[in-house]
Short mmCIF file of C-alpha atoms in Angstrom, two decimals:
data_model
loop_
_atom_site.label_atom_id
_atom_site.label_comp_id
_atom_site.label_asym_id
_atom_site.label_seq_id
_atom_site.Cartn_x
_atom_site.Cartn_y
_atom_site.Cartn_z
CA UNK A 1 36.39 8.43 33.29
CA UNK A 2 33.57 7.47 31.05
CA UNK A 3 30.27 9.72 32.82
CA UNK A 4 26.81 8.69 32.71
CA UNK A 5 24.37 10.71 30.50
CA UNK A 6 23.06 13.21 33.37
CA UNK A 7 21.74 16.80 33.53
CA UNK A 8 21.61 18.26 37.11
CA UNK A 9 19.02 21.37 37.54
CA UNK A 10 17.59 23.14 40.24
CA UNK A 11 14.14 22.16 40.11
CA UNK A 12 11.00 24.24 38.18
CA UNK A 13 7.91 23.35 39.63
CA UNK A 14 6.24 25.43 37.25
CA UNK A 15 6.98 23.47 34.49
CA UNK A 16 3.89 20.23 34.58
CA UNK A 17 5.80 18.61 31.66
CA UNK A 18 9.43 18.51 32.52
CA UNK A 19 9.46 15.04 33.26
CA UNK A 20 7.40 13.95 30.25
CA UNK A 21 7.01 9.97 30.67
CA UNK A 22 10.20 9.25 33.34
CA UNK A 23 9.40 7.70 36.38
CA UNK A 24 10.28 9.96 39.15
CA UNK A 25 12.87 8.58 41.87
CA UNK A 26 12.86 10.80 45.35
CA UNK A 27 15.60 10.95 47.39
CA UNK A 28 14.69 11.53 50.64
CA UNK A 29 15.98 11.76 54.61
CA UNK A 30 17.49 13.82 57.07
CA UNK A 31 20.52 16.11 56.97
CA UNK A 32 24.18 13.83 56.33
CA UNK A 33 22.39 10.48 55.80
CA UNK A 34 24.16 10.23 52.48
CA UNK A 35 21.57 10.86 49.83
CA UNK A 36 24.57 13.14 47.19
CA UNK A 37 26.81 10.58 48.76
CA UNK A 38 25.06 7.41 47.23
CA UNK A 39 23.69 9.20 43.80
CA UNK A 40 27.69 10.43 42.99
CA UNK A 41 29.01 7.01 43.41
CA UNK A 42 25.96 5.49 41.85
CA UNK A 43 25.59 7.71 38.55
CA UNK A 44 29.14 9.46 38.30
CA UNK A 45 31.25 7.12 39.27
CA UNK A 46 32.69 9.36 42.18
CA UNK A 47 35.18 7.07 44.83
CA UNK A 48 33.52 6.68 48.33
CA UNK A 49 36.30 8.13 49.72
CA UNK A 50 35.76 11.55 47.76
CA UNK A 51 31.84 11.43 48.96
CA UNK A 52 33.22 12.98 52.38
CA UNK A 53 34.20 16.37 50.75
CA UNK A 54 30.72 16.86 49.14
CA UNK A 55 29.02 19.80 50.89
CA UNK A 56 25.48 19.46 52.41
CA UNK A 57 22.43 19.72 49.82
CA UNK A 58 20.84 22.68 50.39
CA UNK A 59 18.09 23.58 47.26
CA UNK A 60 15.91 20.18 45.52
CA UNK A 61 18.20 19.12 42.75
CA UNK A 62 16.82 17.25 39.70
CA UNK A 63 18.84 15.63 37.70
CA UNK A 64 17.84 13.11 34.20
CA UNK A 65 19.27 9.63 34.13
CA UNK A 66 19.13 9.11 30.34
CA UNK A 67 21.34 7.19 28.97
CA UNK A 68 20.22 3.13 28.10
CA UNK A 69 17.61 1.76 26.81
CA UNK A 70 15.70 1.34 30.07
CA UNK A 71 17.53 2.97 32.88
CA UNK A 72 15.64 6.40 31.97
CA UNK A 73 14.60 8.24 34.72
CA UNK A 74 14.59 11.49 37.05
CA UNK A 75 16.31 11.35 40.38
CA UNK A 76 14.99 14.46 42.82
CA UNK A 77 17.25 15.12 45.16
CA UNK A 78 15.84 17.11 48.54
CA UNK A 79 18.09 18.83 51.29
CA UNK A 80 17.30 17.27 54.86
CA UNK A 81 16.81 20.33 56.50
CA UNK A 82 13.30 21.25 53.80
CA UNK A 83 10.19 21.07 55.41
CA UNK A 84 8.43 20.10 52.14
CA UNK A 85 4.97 19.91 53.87
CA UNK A 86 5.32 23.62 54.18
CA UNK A 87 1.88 25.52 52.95
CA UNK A 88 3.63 27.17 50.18
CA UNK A 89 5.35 23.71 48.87
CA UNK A 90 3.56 21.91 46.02
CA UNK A 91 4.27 18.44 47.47
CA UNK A 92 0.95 17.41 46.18
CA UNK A 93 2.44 18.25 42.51
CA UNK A 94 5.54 15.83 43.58
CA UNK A 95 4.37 12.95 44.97
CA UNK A 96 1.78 12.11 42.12
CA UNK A 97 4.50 12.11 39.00
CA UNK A 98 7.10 9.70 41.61
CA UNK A 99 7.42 6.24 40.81
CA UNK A 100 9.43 5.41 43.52
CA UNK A 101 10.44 7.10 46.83
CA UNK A 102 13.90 6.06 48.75
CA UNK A 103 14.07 7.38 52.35
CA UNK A 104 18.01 6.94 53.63
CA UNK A 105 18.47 6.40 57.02
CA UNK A 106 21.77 6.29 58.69
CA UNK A 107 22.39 3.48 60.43
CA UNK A 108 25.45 4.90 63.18
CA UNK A 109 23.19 7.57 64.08
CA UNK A 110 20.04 7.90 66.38
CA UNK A 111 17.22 7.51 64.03
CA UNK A 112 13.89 7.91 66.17
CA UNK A 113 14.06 11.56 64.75
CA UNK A 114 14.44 9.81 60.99
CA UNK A 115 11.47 6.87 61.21
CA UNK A 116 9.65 10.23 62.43
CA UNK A 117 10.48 11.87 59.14
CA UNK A 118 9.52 8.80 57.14
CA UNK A 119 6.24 7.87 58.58
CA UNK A 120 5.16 11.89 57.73
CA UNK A 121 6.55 11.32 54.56
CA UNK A 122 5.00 7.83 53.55
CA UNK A 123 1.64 8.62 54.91
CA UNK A 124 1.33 11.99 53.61
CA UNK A 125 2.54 10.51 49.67
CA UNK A 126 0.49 7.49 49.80
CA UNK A 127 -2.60 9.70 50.31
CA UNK A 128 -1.73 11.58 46.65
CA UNK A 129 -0.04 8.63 45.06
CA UNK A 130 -0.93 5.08 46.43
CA UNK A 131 0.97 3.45 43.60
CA UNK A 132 4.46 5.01 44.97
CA UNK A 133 7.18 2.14 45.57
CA UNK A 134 8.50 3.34 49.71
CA UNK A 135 12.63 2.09 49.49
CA UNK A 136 14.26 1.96 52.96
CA UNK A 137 17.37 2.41 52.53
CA UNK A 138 19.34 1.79 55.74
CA UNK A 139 22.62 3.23 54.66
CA UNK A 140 26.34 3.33 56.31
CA UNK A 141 26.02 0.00 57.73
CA UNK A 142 29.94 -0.91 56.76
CA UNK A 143 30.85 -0.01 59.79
CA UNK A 144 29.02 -2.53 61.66
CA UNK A 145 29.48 -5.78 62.49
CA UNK A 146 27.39 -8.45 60.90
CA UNK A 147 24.89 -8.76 64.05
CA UNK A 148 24.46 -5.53 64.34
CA UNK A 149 23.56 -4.95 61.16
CA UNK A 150 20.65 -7.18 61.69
CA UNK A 151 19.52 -6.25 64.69
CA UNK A 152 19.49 -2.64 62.85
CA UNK A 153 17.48 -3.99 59.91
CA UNK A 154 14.73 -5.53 62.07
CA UNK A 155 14.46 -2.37 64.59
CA UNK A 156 13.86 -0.13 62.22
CA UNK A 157 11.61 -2.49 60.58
CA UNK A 158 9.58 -3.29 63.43
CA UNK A 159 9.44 0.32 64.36
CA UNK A 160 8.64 2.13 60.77
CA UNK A 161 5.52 -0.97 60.34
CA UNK A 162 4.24 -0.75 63.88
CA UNK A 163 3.87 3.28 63.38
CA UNK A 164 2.09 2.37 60.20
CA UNK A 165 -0.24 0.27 61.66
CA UNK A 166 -1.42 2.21 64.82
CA UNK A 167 -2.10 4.89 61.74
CA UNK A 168 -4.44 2.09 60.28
CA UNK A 169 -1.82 2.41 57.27
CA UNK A 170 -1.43 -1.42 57.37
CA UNK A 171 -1.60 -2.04 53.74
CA UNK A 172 1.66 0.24 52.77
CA UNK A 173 4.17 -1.82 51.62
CA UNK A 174 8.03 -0.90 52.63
CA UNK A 175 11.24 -3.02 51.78
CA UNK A 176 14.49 -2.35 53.39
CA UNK A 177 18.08 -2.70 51.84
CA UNK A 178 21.07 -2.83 53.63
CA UNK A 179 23.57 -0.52 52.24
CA UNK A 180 26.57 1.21 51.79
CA UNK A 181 28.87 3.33 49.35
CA UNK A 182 31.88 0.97 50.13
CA UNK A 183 30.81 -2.30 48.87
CA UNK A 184 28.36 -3.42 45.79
CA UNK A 185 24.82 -3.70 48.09
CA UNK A 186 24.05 0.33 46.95
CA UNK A 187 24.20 -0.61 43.22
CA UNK A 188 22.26 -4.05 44.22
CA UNK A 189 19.84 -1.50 46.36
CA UNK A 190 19.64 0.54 43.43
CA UNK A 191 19.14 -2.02 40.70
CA UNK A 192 15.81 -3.59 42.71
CA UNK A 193 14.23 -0.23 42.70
CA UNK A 194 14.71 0.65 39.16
CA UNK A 195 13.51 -2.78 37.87
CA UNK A 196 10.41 -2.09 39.78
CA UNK A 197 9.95 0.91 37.55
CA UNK A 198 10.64 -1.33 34.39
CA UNK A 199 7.50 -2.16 32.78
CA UNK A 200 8.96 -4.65 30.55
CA UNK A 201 10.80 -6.78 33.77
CA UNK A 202 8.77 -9.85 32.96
CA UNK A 203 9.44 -10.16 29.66
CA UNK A 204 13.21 -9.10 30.20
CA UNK A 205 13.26 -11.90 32.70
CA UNK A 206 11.11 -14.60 30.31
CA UNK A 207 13.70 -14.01 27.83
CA UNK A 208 16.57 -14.20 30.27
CA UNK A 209 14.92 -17.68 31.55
CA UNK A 210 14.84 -19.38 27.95
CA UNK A 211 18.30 -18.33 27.17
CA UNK A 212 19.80 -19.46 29.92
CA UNK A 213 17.85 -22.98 30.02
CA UNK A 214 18.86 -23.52 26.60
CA UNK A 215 22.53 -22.36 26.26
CA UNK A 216 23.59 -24.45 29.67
CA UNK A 217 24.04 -21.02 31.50
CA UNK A 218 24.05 -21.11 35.46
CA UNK A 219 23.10 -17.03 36.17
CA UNK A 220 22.76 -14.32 33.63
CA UNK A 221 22.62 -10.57 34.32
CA UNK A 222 21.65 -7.60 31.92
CA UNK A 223 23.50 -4.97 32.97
CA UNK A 224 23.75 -0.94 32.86
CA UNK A 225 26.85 -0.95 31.95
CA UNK A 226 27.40 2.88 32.91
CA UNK A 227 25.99 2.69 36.71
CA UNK A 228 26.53 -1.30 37.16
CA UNK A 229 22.65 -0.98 37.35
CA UNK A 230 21.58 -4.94 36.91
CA UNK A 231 18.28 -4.34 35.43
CA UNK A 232 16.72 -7.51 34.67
CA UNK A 233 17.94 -11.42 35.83
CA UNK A 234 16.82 -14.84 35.63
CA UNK A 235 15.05 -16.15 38.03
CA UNK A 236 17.27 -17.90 40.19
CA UNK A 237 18.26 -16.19 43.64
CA UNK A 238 21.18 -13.60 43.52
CA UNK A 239 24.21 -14.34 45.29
CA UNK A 240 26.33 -11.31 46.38
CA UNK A 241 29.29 -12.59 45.45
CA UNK A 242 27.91 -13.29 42.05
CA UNK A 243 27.34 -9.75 41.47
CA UNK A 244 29.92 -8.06 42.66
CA UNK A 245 32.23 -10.44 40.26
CA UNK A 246 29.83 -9.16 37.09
CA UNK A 247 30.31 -5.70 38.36
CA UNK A 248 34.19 -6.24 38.44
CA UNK A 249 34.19 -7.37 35.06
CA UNK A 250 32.42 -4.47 33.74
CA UNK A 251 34.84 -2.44 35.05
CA UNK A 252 37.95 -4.61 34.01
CA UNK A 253 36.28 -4.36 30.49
CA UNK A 254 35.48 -1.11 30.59
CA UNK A 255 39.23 0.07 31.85
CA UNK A 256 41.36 -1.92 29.40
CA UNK A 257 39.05 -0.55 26.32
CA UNK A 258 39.36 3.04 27.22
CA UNK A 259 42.97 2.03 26.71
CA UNK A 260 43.22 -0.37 23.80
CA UNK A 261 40.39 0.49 22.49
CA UNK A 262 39.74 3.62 21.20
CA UNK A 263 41.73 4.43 18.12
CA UNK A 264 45.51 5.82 17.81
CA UNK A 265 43.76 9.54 17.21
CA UNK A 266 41.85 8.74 20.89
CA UNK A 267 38.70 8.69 19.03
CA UNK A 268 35.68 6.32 19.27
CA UNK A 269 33.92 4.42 21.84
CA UNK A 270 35.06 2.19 25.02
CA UNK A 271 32.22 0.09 24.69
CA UNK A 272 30.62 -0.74 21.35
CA UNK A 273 28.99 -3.88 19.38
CA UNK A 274 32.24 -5.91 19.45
CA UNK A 275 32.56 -5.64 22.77
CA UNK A 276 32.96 -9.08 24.36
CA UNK A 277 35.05 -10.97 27.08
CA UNK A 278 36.12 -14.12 28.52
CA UNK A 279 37.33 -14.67 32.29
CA UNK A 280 38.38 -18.07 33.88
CA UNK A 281 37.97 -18.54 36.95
CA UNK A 282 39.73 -21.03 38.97
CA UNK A 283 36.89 -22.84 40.14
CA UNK A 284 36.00 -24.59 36.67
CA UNK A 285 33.81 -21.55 36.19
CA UNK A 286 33.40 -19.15 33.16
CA UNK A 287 32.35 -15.44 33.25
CA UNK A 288 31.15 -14.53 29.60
CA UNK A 289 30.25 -10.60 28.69
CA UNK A 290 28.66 -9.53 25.24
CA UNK A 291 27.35 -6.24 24.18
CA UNK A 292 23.54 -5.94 23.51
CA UNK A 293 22.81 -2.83 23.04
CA UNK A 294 24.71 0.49 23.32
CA UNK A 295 24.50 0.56 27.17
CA UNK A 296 23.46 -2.59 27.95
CA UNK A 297 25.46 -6.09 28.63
CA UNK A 298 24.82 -9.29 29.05
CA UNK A 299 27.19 -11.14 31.63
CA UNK A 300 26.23 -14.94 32.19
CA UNK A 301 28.38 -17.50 34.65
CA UNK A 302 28.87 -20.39 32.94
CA UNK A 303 30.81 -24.09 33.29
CA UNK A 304 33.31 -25.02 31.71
CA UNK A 305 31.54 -28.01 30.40
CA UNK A 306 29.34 -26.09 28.59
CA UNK A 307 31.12 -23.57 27.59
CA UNK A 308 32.69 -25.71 25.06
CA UNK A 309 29.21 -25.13 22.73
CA UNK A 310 30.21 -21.68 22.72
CA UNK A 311 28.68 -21.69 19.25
CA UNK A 312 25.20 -22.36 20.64
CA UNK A 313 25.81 -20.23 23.54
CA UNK A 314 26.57 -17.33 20.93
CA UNK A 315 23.76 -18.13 18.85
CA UNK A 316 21.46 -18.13 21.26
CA UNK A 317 22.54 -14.66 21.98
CA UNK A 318 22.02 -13.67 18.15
CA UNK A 319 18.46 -14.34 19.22
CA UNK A 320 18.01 -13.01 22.73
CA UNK A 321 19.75 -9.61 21.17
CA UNK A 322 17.45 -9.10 18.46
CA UNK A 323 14.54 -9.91 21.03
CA UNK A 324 15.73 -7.21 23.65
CA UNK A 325 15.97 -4.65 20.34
CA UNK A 326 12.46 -5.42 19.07
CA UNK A 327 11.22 -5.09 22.72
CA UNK A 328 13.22 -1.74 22.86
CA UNK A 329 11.64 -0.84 19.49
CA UNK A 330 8.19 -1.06 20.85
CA UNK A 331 8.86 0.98 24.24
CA UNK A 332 10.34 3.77 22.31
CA UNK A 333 7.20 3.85 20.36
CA UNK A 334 5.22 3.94 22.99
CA UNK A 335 7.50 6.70 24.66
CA UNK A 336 7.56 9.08 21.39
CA UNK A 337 3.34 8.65 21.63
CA UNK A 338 3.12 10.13 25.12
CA UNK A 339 5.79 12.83 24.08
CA UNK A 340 3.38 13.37 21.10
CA UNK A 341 0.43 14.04 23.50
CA UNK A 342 2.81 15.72 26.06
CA UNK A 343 3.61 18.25 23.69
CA UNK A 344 0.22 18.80 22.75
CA UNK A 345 -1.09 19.32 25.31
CA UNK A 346 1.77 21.78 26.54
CA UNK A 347 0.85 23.88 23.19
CA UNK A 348 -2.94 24.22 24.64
CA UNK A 349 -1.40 26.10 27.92
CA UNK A 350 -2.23 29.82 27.42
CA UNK A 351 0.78 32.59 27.56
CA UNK A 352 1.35 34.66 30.14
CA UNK A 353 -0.78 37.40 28.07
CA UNK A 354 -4.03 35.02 28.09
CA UNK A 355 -3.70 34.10 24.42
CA UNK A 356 -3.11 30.25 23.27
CA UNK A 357 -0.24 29.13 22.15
CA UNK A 358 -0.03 28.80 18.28
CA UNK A 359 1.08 25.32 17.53
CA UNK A 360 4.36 24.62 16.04
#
């Protein structure tokens, strides 16, 4: 099984610079509402059906998601039972490096005791960090029925905004996802909250839009290809079933490469620059996957019709390719600048004995 570049730790809160410029994700929620459940199957590709053996978290486990060009970010996981607001916990130190915060609710349970928990939680981390993105995730909902789930969706809506606003807390924003580890919505869940930690989203998106428009392409993704991730689009709407065949396709392609693939000594990589693949579907449709970067793909739906100027199509994506590495080129400037000053400024720190640090 091909594993996503991750690092778990226990977490050092002594350490100001151990996330150097990653936006923070918090997992958050009360005891068996599936946080471990949803990052396993997310980031190591764990089955669902494993998920039940995990044991219950029980110490804050950070862990670096670090492996494609954008998806680069910390995921903090905390144990439901922590009372993080306790005197001696730095939550102050938390809340201000987080980009986004996901509270997971589970949806067959009673959760008056969890929309407690989150309204503490929201109120007390807008107050350090207004700029925090609140994710709802209202998780486990595969095993209700379609009504139910909506009638779920807008009670806990209802209820989590109408706290907020007899708090005078009006102008915090929450969205809510529907989700569950048996079925694509957690990696569509996931995929909306790391684009909103993606500085370059608009001009991922621009660059989507021109492509498509003038290659003849109906819907275009740009996908993690590790955690199925989709972290930029076009902008026309998403349909489901749309991305959940993408997702499928990564994985066909993935599969049949780690077997006729690699070389006849087992070495080299699933997924490299020639990666490419064509499915047919039997509604006149075409599903098209090329590699653009060494974790990134781009998979684009696309008539038949058109498909026939496959030469365009692919030189069009000569283009969009070298765009997506020059915009790459610029973040990881920007990104060795801040380590630069990060590691400057971690030199200044004094020793334990009072005495600067020398710089290296």
């Amino acid at each position: 099984m091909w594993q996503h570049g991750t690092r778990s730790s226990v977490l050092d809160f002594n350490d100001p610079f151990s996330t150097e410029v990653k936006p923070r994700i918090l997992l958050m929620g009360l005891r068996r509402s599936g946080k471990s459940s949803i990052q396993k199957v997310v980031f190591h590709k764990m089955s669902p059906n494993e998920t039940l053996f995990l044991e219950s978290t029980n110490k804050i486990c950070r862990e670096d998601v670090s492996n494609s060009s954008f998806v680069n970010f910390q995921i903090w996981d905390f144990p439901g039972q922590i009372d993080f607001f306790d005197p001696t916990f730095d939550y102050e130190m938390i809340f201000r490096g987080t980009g986004a915060l996901i509270f997971v609710i589970d949806s067959q349970d009673d959760y008056m005791e969890a929309l407690a928990r989150l309204h503490l939680t929201v109120t007390r981390a807008y107050k350090v960090n207004p700029d925090i993105n609140f994710e709802i995730f209202i998780h486990k909902v595969d095993g209700l029925s379609d009504d139910h789930k909506i009638e779920t969706q807008r009670d806990i809506h209802q209820r989590a905004n109408d706290d907020l606003a007899d708090a005078g807390l009006e102008k915090i924003h929450l969205s809510f996802y529907l989700t569950s580890i048996y079925d694509h919505s957690i990696f569509e869940a996931f995929s909306k909250v790391v684009q909103k930690l993606i500085p370059q989203l608009p001009t991922l998106e621009n660059l989507l839009n021109i492509f498509i428009s003038n290659s003849g392409i109906e819907k275009a993704f740009l996908f993690d290809v590790v955690s199925k991730i989709y972290i930029a689009t076009d902008s026309t709407p998403v349909d489901m079933q749309t991305y959940e065949l993408c997702c499928d396709m990564i994985d066909v392609v993935i599969d049949i490469s780690c077997i006729y693939g690699l070389k006849d000594d087992g070495t080299g990589t699933p997924y490299d620059k020639e990666s490419m693949a064509i499915i047919k579907l039997n509604n006149t449709t075409v599903l098209y996957l090329k590699e653009v970067t060494k974790f990134l793909a781009l998979v684009c739906f696309v008539r038949e019709e058109s498909f026939e100027r496959k030469g365009l199509i692919d030189y069009n994506f000569h283009c969009f390719r070298k765009a997506i590495q020059e915009v790459f080129e610029v973040r990881m400037k920007v990104v060795r600048s801040r380590k630069h000053q990060s590691h400057l400024q971690k030199n200044k720190r004094p020793t334990p004995n009072g005495t600067p640090r020398m710089p290296l």
